[in-house]
Short mmCIF file of C-alpha atoms in Angstrom, two decimals:
data_model
loop_
_atom_site.label_atom_id
_atom_site.label_comp_id
_atom_site.label_asym_id
_atom_site.label_seq_id
_atom_site.Cartn_x
_atom_site.Cartn_y
_atom_site.Cartn_z
CA MET A 1 20.86 -25.81 -62.85
CA ASP A 2 19.93 -27.85 -60.60
CA GLN A 3 22.56 -29.21 -57.81
CA GLY A 4 22.12 -32.65 -59.72
CA ASN A 5 22.98 -31.30 -62.65
CA GLN A 6 26.09 -29.86 -61.41
CA HIS A 7 27.53 -33.17 -60.22
CA ILE A 8 26.75 -34.59 -63.81
CA LEU A 9 28.41 -31.48 -65.60
CA GLN A 10 31.41 -31.24 -63.12
CA GLY A 11 31.34 -34.00 -60.42
CA LYS A 12 33.98 -37.14 -60.16
CA ILE A 13 32.92 -39.03 -62.99
CA SER A 14 33.31 -42.62 -60.99
CA SER A 15 31.33 -41.51 -57.88
CA THR A 16 28.63 -39.73 -60.19
CA THR A 17 28.50 -42.91 -62.72
CA PHE A 18 27.77 -44.93 -59.44
CA LYS A 19 24.96 -42.49 -57.77
CA LEU A 20 23.39 -43.08 -60.95
CA ALA A 21 23.72 -46.48 -61.41
CA MET A 22 23.29 -48.09 -58.33
CA PRO A 23 19.21 -47.31 -58.34
CA VAL A 24 19.70 -49.23 -61.92
CA ILE A 25 21.52 -51.84 -60.72
CA ILE A 26 19.25 -52.14 -57.88
CA GLY A 27 16.11 -52.00 -59.89
CA HIS A 28 17.65 -54.86 -62.36
CA LEU A 29 18.53 -57.13 -59.73
CA LEU A 30 14.82 -56.78 -58.13
CA LEU A 31 13.64 -57.32 -62.07
CA LEU A 32 15.85 -60.13 -62.17
CA CYS A 33 14.63 -61.43 -58.65
CA TYR A 34 10.99 -60.96 -59.74
CA ASN A 35 11.75 -63.25 -63.19
CA ILE A 36 13.68 -65.97 -60.95
CA ALA A 37 10.78 -66.02 -58.35
CA ASP A 38 8.19 -66.01 -61.35
CA THR A 39 9.94 -69.23 -62.93
CA LEU A 40 10.61 -70.65 -59.39
CA PHE A 41 6.73 -70.34 -58.20
CA ILE A 42 5.68 -71.63 -61.63
CA SER A 43 8.47 -75.11 -61.45
CA MET A 44 6.74 -75.77 -57.92
CA ILE A 45 3.31 -76.57 -60.07
CA ASP A 46 4.99 -79.53 -60.79
CA ARG A 47 9.06 -80.11 -59.99
CA GLU A 48 9.08 -83.28 -62.53
CA SER A 49 7.85 -81.55 -65.48
CA THR A 50 9.90 -80.00 -68.06
CA ALA A 51 6.99 -78.84 -70.34
CA LEU A 52 6.10 -75.87 -67.68
CA ILE A 53 9.42 -73.69 -67.40
CA SER A 54 9.82 -74.88 -71.22
CA GLY A 55 6.48 -73.57 -72.41
CA VAL A 56 6.88 -70.29 -70.18
CA GLY A 57 10.50 -69.78 -71.44
CA LEU A 58 8.55 -69.98 -75.01
CA ILE A 59 7.42 -66.41 -74.21
CA PHE A 60 10.69 -64.91 -73.54
CA PRO A 61 10.99 -63.56 -77.11
CA VAL A 62 7.84 -62.20 -76.96
CA TYR A 63 8.84 -60.37 -73.43
CA PHE A 64 12.22 -59.24 -75.36
CA LEU A 65 10.00 -58.09 -77.74
CA PHE A 66 8.05 -55.70 -75.31
CA ILE A 67 11.51 -55.02 -73.68
CA ALA A 68 12.94 -53.80 -76.97
CA ILE A 69 9.71 -50.94 -77.52
CA SER A 70 10.09 -50.12 -73.62
CA VAL A 71 13.67 -49.64 -73.54
CA GLY A 72 13.72 -47.78 -77.24
CA LEU A 73 11.06 -45.33 -76.01
CA PHE A 74 13.19 -44.96 -72.45
CA SER A 75 16.64 -44.36 -74.03
CA GLY A 76 14.92 -41.99 -76.73
CA LEU A 77 13.40 -39.82 -74.08
CA GLY A 78 16.23 -40.29 -72.03
CA SER A 79 18.71 -38.87 -74.59
CA VAL A 80 16.60 -36.07 -75.72
CA VAL A 81 15.73 -34.81 -71.99
CA SER A 82 19.49 -35.09 -71.25
CA ARG A 83 20.74 -33.39 -74.46
CA ALA A 84 17.99 -30.47 -73.94
CA ILE A 85 18.98 -30.35 -70.21
CA GLY A 86 22.62 -30.03 -70.95
CA ALA A 87 21.80 -27.54 -73.79
CA LYS A 88 19.34 -25.66 -71.76
CA ASP A 89 16.63 -25.79 -74.97
CA LYS A 90 13.56 -24.69 -73.00
CA THR A 91 11.57 -25.61 -76.23
CA VAL A 92 12.13 -29.06 -76.48
CA LEU A 93 11.54 -29.76 -72.59
CA GLU A 94 8.16 -28.08 -72.14
CA SER A 95 6.30 -30.70 -74.94
CA VAL A 96 8.99 -33.89 -74.58
CA ALA A 97 6.60 -35.58 -71.86
CA SER A 98 3.40 -34.94 -73.48
CA SER A 99 5.08 -36.10 -77.26
CA GLY A 100 6.59 -39.38 -75.42
CA LEU A 101 3.25 -40.23 -74.00
CA ALA A 102 1.26 -39.88 -76.94
CA LEU A 103 4.07 -42.06 -78.83
CA GLY A 104 3.79 -44.88 -76.27
CA LEU A 105 -0.15 -44.90 -76.23
CA VAL A 106 -0.13 -45.34 -79.96
CA ILE A 107 2.82 -48.28 -80.09
CA ALA A 108 1.03 -50.46 -76.49
CA LEU A 109 -2.46 -50.12 -78.31
CA SER A 110 -1.27 -51.53 -81.41
CA VAL A 111 0.56 -54.41 -80.43
CA LEU A 112 -2.28 -54.82 -77.80
CA VAL A 113 -4.45 -55.71 -80.54
CA LEU A 114 -2.00 -57.56 -82.81
CA PHE A 115 -0.78 -60.17 -79.84
CA TYR A 116 -4.46 -61.10 -78.78
CA SER A 117 -5.57 -61.89 -82.70
CA PHE A 118 -2.85 -63.75 -83.44
CA SER A 119 -1.61 -65.61 -80.10
CA ARG A 120 -2.24 -69.13 -81.11
CA PRO A 121 -0.49 -69.13 -84.53
CA LEU A 122 2.64 -67.32 -82.33
CA ILE A 123 3.14 -70.14 -80.37
CA GLU A 124 3.08 -72.72 -82.51
CA ALA A 125 5.78 -70.85 -84.84
CA LEU A 126 7.98 -70.34 -81.61
CA ALA A 127 8.07 -73.67 -80.15
CA GLY A 128 10.80 -76.24 -81.46
CA SER A 129 9.82 -79.73 -83.12
CA GLU A 130 10.41 -81.52 -79.69
CA MET A 131 8.20 -78.98 -77.64
CA SER A 132 5.02 -81.40 -76.06
CA ARG A 133 1.68 -79.91 -76.55
CA ASP A 134 1.42 -79.15 -72.65
CA ALA A 135 4.25 -77.11 -73.14
CA ILE A 136 2.72 -75.20 -75.99
CA THR A 137 -0.90 -75.11 -73.87
CA TYR A 138 1.26 -73.58 -71.03
CA ALA A 139 3.08 -70.89 -72.85
CA HIS A 140 -0.59 -69.63 -74.80
CA ASP A 141 -2.36 -69.35 -71.14
CA TYR A 142 0.79 -67.49 -69.76
CA LEU A 143 1.11 -64.84 -73.06
CA LEU A 144 -3.00 -64.09 -73.03
CA PHE A 145 -2.91 -62.99 -69.03
CA ILE A 146 0.72 -60.88 -69.32
CA ILE A 147 0.20 -58.84 -72.60
CA PRO A 148 -1.40 -56.07 -70.73
CA GLY A 149 1.39 -56.30 -68.43
CA PHE A 150 3.59 -55.70 -71.08
CA CYS A 151 2.03 -53.02 -72.72
CA LEU A 152 1.71 -51.09 -69.37
CA LEU A 153 5.63 -51.73 -69.24
CA VAL A 154 5.75 -49.23 -72.39
CA PHE A 155 3.85 -46.62 -70.90
CA ASN A 156 5.94 -47.13 -67.50
CA ASN A 157 8.96 -46.53 -69.50
CA VAL A 158 8.18 -43.21 -71.27
CA LEU A 159 7.88 -41.84 -67.78
CA LEU A 160 11.04 -43.70 -66.40
CA GLY A 161 12.67 -42.26 -69.07
CA ILE A 162 11.86 -38.78 -68.63
CA LEU A 163 13.26 -39.24 -65.06
CA GLN A 164 16.45 -40.79 -66.10
CA GLY A 165 17.31 -37.92 -68.45
CA GLU A 166 17.03 -35.89 -65.49
CA GLY A 167 19.30 -37.55 -63.15
CA LYS A 168 16.52 -38.81 -61.27
CA PRO A 169 17.33 -42.65 -61.49
CA GLN A 170 15.98 -43.43 -57.68
CA PHE A 171 12.24 -43.65 -59.37
CA TYR A 172 13.73 -46.50 -61.65
CA GLY A 173 14.34 -48.03 -58.23
CA ILE A 174 11.31 -47.93 -56.42
CA VAL A 175 9.31 -48.68 -59.31
CA MET A 176 11.07 -52.07 -59.62
CA ALA A 177 11.21 -52.96 -55.77
CA LEU A 178 7.49 -52.20 -55.74
CA THR A 179 7.17 -54.72 -58.95
CA THR A 180 9.02 -57.57 -57.32
CA VAL A 181 7.14 -57.14 -53.74
CA LEU A 182 4.09 -57.59 -55.11
CA ASN A 183 4.58 -60.00 -57.70
CA ILE A 184 6.27 -62.26 -55.15
CA ALA A 185 3.12 -61.52 -52.79
CA LEU A 186 0.58 -62.16 -55.75
CA ASP A 187 2.16 -65.41 -57.09
CA PRO A 188 1.49 -67.88 -54.61
CA LEU A 189 -2.17 -66.70 -54.11
CA PHE A 190 -3.34 -66.69 -58.00
CA ILE A 191 -0.80 -70.11 -58.70
CA PHE A 192 -1.74 -72.08 -55.73
CA THR A 193 -4.42 -70.68 -53.85
CA LEU A 194 -6.75 -69.76 -56.55
CA GLY A 195 -5.54 -72.86 -59.18
CA MET A 196 -4.81 -70.34 -62.03
CA GLY A 197 -1.32 -72.33 -62.84
CA VAL A 198 0.75 -70.54 -65.48
CA ALA A 199 -2.05 -67.79 -65.97
CA GLY A 200 -1.97 -67.25 -62.51
CA ALA A 201 1.47 -66.38 -62.36
CA ALA A 202 1.25 -64.12 -65.72
CA LEU A 203 -1.91 -62.31 -63.87
CA ALA A 204 0.35 -61.61 -60.81
CA SER A 205 2.60 -59.97 -62.98
CA THR A 206 0.36 -58.35 -64.78
CA LEU A 207 -1.33 -56.87 -61.72
CA SER A 208 2.31 -55.57 -60.24
CA ILE A 209 3.39 -53.60 -63.38
CA LEU A 210 -0.28 -51.81 -62.71
CA CYS A 211 0.52 -50.73 -59.45
CA ALA A 212 3.82 -49.59 -60.78
CA THR A 213 2.00 -47.53 -63.26
CA LEU A 214 -0.06 -45.72 -60.82
CA LEU A 215 3.04 -44.83 -58.84
CA LEU A 216 4.55 -42.80 -61.65
CA VAL A 217 1.51 -41.07 -62.47
CA TYR A 218 1.58 -39.95 -58.99
CA VAL A 219 5.35 -39.17 -58.93
CA PHE A 220 4.64 -36.67 -62.00
CA VAL A 221 1.20 -35.37 -60.58
CA CYS A 222 3.01 -34.30 -57.76
CA GLN A 223 5.52 -32.88 -59.42
CA ARG A 224 8.57 -34.51 -58.26
CA SER A 225 9.73 -33.95 -62.18
CA SER A 226 11.28 -31.13 -62.70
CA LEU A 227 9.52 -31.00 -66.49
CA PRO A 228 6.14 -29.87 -67.02
CA ILE A 229 3.88 -32.74 -68.07
CA CYS A 230 0.54 -32.33 -69.70
CA TRP A 231 -1.54 -36.06 -69.89
CA ASN A 232 -3.43 -34.36 -73.08
CA VAL A 233 -2.01 -36.51 -75.73
CA LEU A 234 -3.32 -34.57 -78.60
CA ARG A 235 -0.54 -31.46 -77.62
CA ALA A 236 2.08 -33.62 -78.95
CA LYS A 237 4.55 -31.99 -80.91
CA LEU A 238 5.77 -34.05 -83.95
CA GLN A 239 8.83 -32.73 -84.18
CA ILE A 240 9.78 -33.91 -80.55
CA ILE A 241 8.13 -37.26 -81.60
CA GLY A 242 10.69 -37.35 -84.48
CA GLN A 243 13.42 -36.62 -81.81
CA ILE A 244 12.64 -39.47 -79.51
CA LEU A 245 12.25 -41.72 -82.69
CA ALA A 246 15.75 -40.93 -84.30
CA ILE A 247 17.06 -42.67 -80.99
CA ALA A 248 14.40 -45.15 -80.08
CA VAL A 249 13.73 -46.37 -83.21
CA PRO A 250 17.49 -47.68 -84.07
CA GLN A 251 17.38 -49.16 -80.28
CA MET A 252 14.19 -51.11 -80.81
CA LEU A 253 15.16 -52.38 -83.71
CA ALA A 254 18.35 -53.28 -82.22
CA LEU A 255 16.52 -55.06 -79.32
CA ILE A 256 14.09 -57.24 -82.14
CA ILE A 257 17.06 -58.45 -83.99
CA LEU A 258 18.33 -59.31 -80.39
CA ALA A 259 14.71 -61.12 -79.89
CA GLY A 260 14.36 -62.26 -83.22
CA GLY A 261 17.76 -64.33 -82.68
CA PHE A 262 16.65 -65.79 -79.31
CA ILE A 263 13.83 -67.05 -81.11
CA ALA A 264 15.83 -68.51 -83.43
CA LEU A 265 18.27 -70.11 -80.86
CA ASN A 266 15.35 -71.27 -78.70
CA LYS A 267 13.59 -72.99 -81.76
CA LEU A 268 17.41 -74.65 -82.41
CA VAL A 269 18.25 -75.54 -78.72
CA GLY A 270 14.21 -76.76 -78.79
CA SER A 271 15.03 -79.11 -81.44
CA LEU A 272 18.25 -80.85 -79.44
CA SER A 273 15.69 -81.65 -76.31
CA GLU A 274 13.19 -80.31 -74.06
CA GLN A 275 15.63 -81.42 -71.24
CA MET A 276 18.13 -78.75 -73.28
CA MET A 277 15.79 -76.57 -73.38
CA ASN A 278 14.94 -76.38 -69.37
CA ALA A 279 19.08 -75.57 -69.17
CA TRP A 280 18.68 -72.93 -71.58
CA VAL A 281 16.20 -71.26 -70.44
CA ILE A 282 17.33 -71.55 -66.56
CA SER A 283 20.80 -70.52 -67.60
CA GLY A 284 19.51 -67.51 -69.20
CA ARG A 285 17.85 -66.25 -66.38
CA VAL A 286 20.85 -67.07 -63.67
CA ASN A 287 23.28 -65.18 -66.21
CA GLU A 288 21.09 -61.89 -65.90
CA LEU A 289 23.62 -60.97 -62.98
CA VAL A 290 26.22 -60.38 -64.73
CA LEU A 291 24.38 -58.01 -67.03
CA LEU A 292 23.45 -55.90 -64.10
CA ILE A 293 26.32 -54.11 -64.09
CA GLY A 294 25.87 -53.26 -67.98
CA TYR A 295 22.44 -52.03 -67.39
CA GLY A 296 23.28 -50.02 -64.61
CA ILE A 297 26.38 -48.19 -65.88
CA GLY A 298 25.19 -48.28 -69.29
CA GLN A 299 21.97 -45.89 -68.21
CA ALA A 300 23.95 -43.95 -66.16
CA SER A 301 26.63 -43.27 -69.18
CA LEU A 302 23.65 -42.48 -71.34
CA THR A 303 22.63 -39.58 -68.62
CA MET A 304 26.22 -38.53 -67.90
CA THR A 305 27.00 -38.29 -72.12
CA GLY A 306 23.82 -36.60 -72.68
CA GLN A 307 23.82 -33.74 -70.74
CA ASN A 308 27.78 -32.85 -71.30
CA TYR A 309 27.05 -33.27 -75.08
CA GLY A 310 24.54 -30.90 -75.29
CA ALA A 311 26.85 -28.38 -72.96
CA GLY A 312 29.71 -29.46 -75.60
CA GLN A 313 31.87 -30.74 -73.18
CA TRP A 314 33.96 -32.99 -75.43
CA GLN A 315 36.86 -33.56 -73.38
CA ARG A 316 34.90 -34.60 -70.32
CA LEU A 317 32.89 -37.21 -72.49
CA GLN A 318 35.99 -39.00 -73.60
CA GLN A 319 37.25 -39.30 -69.93
CA ILE A 320 33.06 -40.16 -69.20
CA MET A 321 34.08 -43.27 -71.74
CA ARG A 322 37.21 -44.22 -70.51
CA THR A 323 36.32 -44.54 -66.73
CA ASN A 324 32.87 -46.30 -67.38
CA LEU A 325 34.36 -48.95 -69.45
CA LEU A 326 36.70 -49.62 -67.14
CA ASN A 327 34.63 -50.05 -64.43
CA THR A 328 32.49 -52.10 -66.20
CA LEU A 329 34.99 -54.56 -67.12
CA VAL A 330 36.12 -55.26 -63.89
CA LEU A 331 32.97 -55.39 -61.99
CA ALA A 332 31.51 -57.39 -64.75
CA LEU A 333 34.51 -60.24 -64.28
CA CYS A 334 33.80 -60.50 -60.72
CA PHE A 335 30.47 -61.04 -61.32
CA VAL A 336 31.50 -64.09 -64.13
CA LEU A 337 33.73 -65.53 -61.01
CA LEU A 338 31.06 -65.21 -58.30
CA LEU A 339 28.27 -66.51 -60.46
CA ASN A 340 30.26 -69.56 -61.56
CA LEU A 341 30.71 -70.35 -57.94
CA ALA A 342 27.09 -69.61 -56.74
CA ALA A 343 25.90 -71.82 -59.92
CA LEU A 344 25.88 -75.44 -58.01
CA ILE A 345 23.61 -73.60 -54.96
CA LEU A 346 21.27 -71.59 -57.37
CA LEU A 347 20.80 -74.23 -60.48
CA PRO A 348 19.20 -76.88 -58.26
CA LEU A 349 16.56 -74.33 -57.18
CA PHE A 350 15.05 -74.61 -60.12
CA SER A 351 14.59 -78.11 -61.41
CA ALA A 352 14.90 -81.35 -59.82
CA VAL A 353 15.87 -83.29 -63.37
CA SER A 354 19.73 -83.95 -62.57
CA GLU A 355 20.23 -83.88 -66.43
CA VAL A 356 18.91 -80.50 -66.87
CA ILE A 357 20.97 -79.21 -63.64
CA VAL A 358 24.40 -80.59 -65.30
CA ALA A 359 23.48 -78.97 -68.91
CA ALA A 360 22.62 -75.52 -66.86
CA GLN A 361 26.02 -75.57 -65.28
CA TYR A 362 28.29 -76.04 -68.52
CA GLN A 363 26.05 -73.51 -70.25
CA ILE A 364 26.81 -70.99 -67.29
CA ARG A 365 30.34 -70.97 -67.90
CA PHE A 366 30.23 -70.07 -71.26
CA LEU A 367 27.42 -67.37 -71.09
CA SER A 368 28.90 -65.91 -68.11
CA LEU A 369 31.73 -64.86 -70.10
CA ALA A 370 30.01 -63.55 -72.87
CA GLY A 371 27.74 -61.66 -70.52
CA ALA A 372 30.69 -60.03 -69.14
CA ALA A 373 31.61 -59.24 -72.79
CA VAL A 374 27.62 -57.72 -73.39
CA CYS A 375 28.39 -55.37 -70.86
CA ILE A 376 31.03 -53.28 -72.74
CA GLU A 377 28.68 -53.14 -75.37
CA ILE A 378 25.36 -52.12 -73.59
CA VAL A 379 27.90 -49.34 -72.12
CA CYS A 380 28.95 -47.95 -75.65
CA GLY A 381 25.39 -48.41 -76.96
CA ASN A 382 24.17 -46.20 -74.43
CA ILE A 383 27.00 -43.68 -75.00
CA PHE A 384 26.38 -43.36 -78.76
CA GLN A 385 22.75 -42.48 -77.78
CA GLY A 386 23.62 -40.28 -75.20
CA ILE A 387 25.24 -38.24 -78.07
CA GLY A 388 22.33 -38.91 -80.40
CA ARG A 389 23.94 -41.64 -82.49
CA PRO A 390 22.08 -44.80 -82.35
CA PHE A 391 23.31 -46.77 -85.14
CA PRO A 392 26.33 -47.84 -84.21
CA GLY A 393 24.97 -49.90 -81.78
CA LEU A 394 22.50 -51.42 -84.42
CA ILE A 395 25.16 -52.23 -86.63
CA LEU A 396 27.10 -54.07 -84.19
CA ILE A 397 23.76 -56.31 -83.07
CA PHE A 398 22.95 -56.79 -86.43
CA VAL A 399 26.26 -58.37 -87.72
CA ARG A 400 26.54 -60.24 -84.25
CA MET A 401 23.47 -61.94 -84.17
CA ALA A 402 21.69 -61.82 -87.57
CA LEU A 403 24.77 -62.64 -89.76
CA ILE A 404 27.15 -64.74 -86.89
CA VAL A 405 25.56 -66.17 -84.27
CA VAL A 406 22.19 -67.54 -85.22
CA PRO A 407 23.48 -68.82 -88.87
CA LEU A 408 26.62 -70.15 -87.70
CA SER A 409 25.08 -72.10 -84.95
CA TYR A 410 22.20 -73.46 -87.10
CA TRP A 411 25.21 -74.57 -89.86
CA LEU A 412 27.19 -76.04 -86.95
CA ILE A 413 24.19 -78.04 -85.14
CA GLN A 414 22.11 -78.94 -88.24
CA SER A 415 24.54 -79.56 -91.14
CA LEU A 416 27.37 -80.67 -89.58
CA GLY A 417 25.81 -82.24 -86.50
CA TYR A 418 27.58 -80.70 -83.87
CA GLY A 419 25.68 -80.31 -79.91
CA MET A 420 24.74 -77.62 -77.66
CA GLU A 421 28.49 -76.59 -77.10
CA ALA A 422 28.79 -75.08 -80.87
CA LEU A 423 26.37 -72.87 -79.65
CA LEU A 424 28.11 -71.64 -76.64
CA TRP A 425 31.22 -71.74 -78.21
CA VAL A 426 29.87 -69.21 -80.99
CA SER A 427 28.08 -66.92 -78.81
CA LEU A 428 30.95 -66.54 -76.51
CA LEU A 429 33.53 -65.72 -79.34
CA SER A 430 31.46 -62.95 -81.18
CA ASN A 431 30.51 -61.26 -78.12
CA LEU A 432 34.06 -60.66 -77.37
CA ALA A 433 34.57 -59.81 -81.20
CA SER A 434 31.72 -57.27 -80.89
CA ALA A 435 32.74 -55.67 -77.29
CA SER A 436 36.03 -54.80 -78.78
CA ALA A 437 34.61 -53.79 -82.06
CA ALA A 438 31.84 -51.22 -79.75
CA THR A 439 34.95 -49.88 -77.73
CA LEU A 440 37.01 -48.64 -80.58
CA TRP A 441 34.15 -47.21 -82.42
CA CYS A 442 33.19 -45.33 -79.38
CA ARG A 443 36.54 -44.27 -79.12
CA HIS A 444 37.29 -42.91 -82.32
CA THR A 445 33.77 -41.30 -82.40
CA LEU A 446 34.34 -39.19 -79.45
CA ARG A 447 37.64 -38.11 -80.55
CA ARG A 448 35.95 -36.33 -83.23
CA LEU A 449 33.17 -34.56 -81.77
CA PRO A 450 34.90 -31.58 -81.61
CA MET A 451 35.32 -31.62 -85.43
CA LEU A 452 31.75 -32.94 -86.52
CA SER A 453 29.74 -30.85 -83.86
CA ALA A 454 30.30 -27.23 -84.20
CA THR A 455 27.29 -26.24 -81.59
CA PRO A 456 25.95 -28.74 -79.43
CA ARG A 457 22.78 -30.39 -80.45
CA THR A 458 19.57 -31.09 -78.50
CA ALA A 459 18.28 -33.74 -81.65
#
């Protein structure tokens, strides 16, 4: 056992959590800067246009779908690797890398063919009734150039999941830093100098992701990972792939449900007005700042719970849950306060249309509080994944998004004639309820682990 594993299994929980979480938080912050910079450069093409941002916003559900696949593989590999390290299961550790690569390659190529074959019908289906033809054209141009980059994200998250399971999150931060810097540098070149417009923004993103892929390959070739890696995907083991999918598929489904929910909500907001859709896209991007806490502490919790679960340290698992949920709540609420104070400065950067800025400021008040609740749910979901039980997170997201938020919002707005405020209230209250349920469920599960698990499991 190396010093990093000793820290995860025996060190102080708060300090270990922040040591693992900070590279992830920084990485996601840089990813947010990457998205904000992309949005900002696109808005500079025509500051008076609402079609540009609204059109690119239509692609967000597609982006979210790829994130679902990528994060699913990241979580599946992180969970399998961390539990195998805790249990010292050499059989799993020797085969998990090649198995993950084979799985990622099949998924990425399949999705690439699918989206290129049906790009135009997809955009038409995503657009609300009030979306202009210009917005739809911008969305299609952006999609064609960003799809290869999305597929590379899948491959990247296979390698990052292995490193995260080992307790080496610093590479996540490095990859995000490289991607962000390159994207910000390439955006003006392709958008303005080469005159490619929104397609240039997408191409800049794809090239920056490709450079991150090359960096990750270099990390493994230089043996910075303690796990052996075989680049021959034909040596993958179906049993290991099954273990990865046991965690990855429920996580993918959960995020796909969220993506489907966002598609439906985008269509609903787009049916209100293009200005409202513009504000919805901007406020959603800015609100990602609150979710940084959940992403960071959540991924740290997955590694910590996975290795401690593999080692059979039941009492420490409960301590990790209590400590990390408390830290998440306090930090997320601090970010909510800061975001609402900074909204007056941030939001005007994205639009010169006063009605859009006023609407976005109002939406941020609700979305930021809902985001704090989402952070709690993210951490609980990662704890469940760390112990090899991903279905509670899937069930909570399905109930919240598919059974409550989407149908209730459509009913209130389209049937009863309420406006955007109805959607915001539904989102806030449902997220608070879901976070409370997640906390209680996680607490109950961890208390029962000594009875449910006679021996530590690695799958």
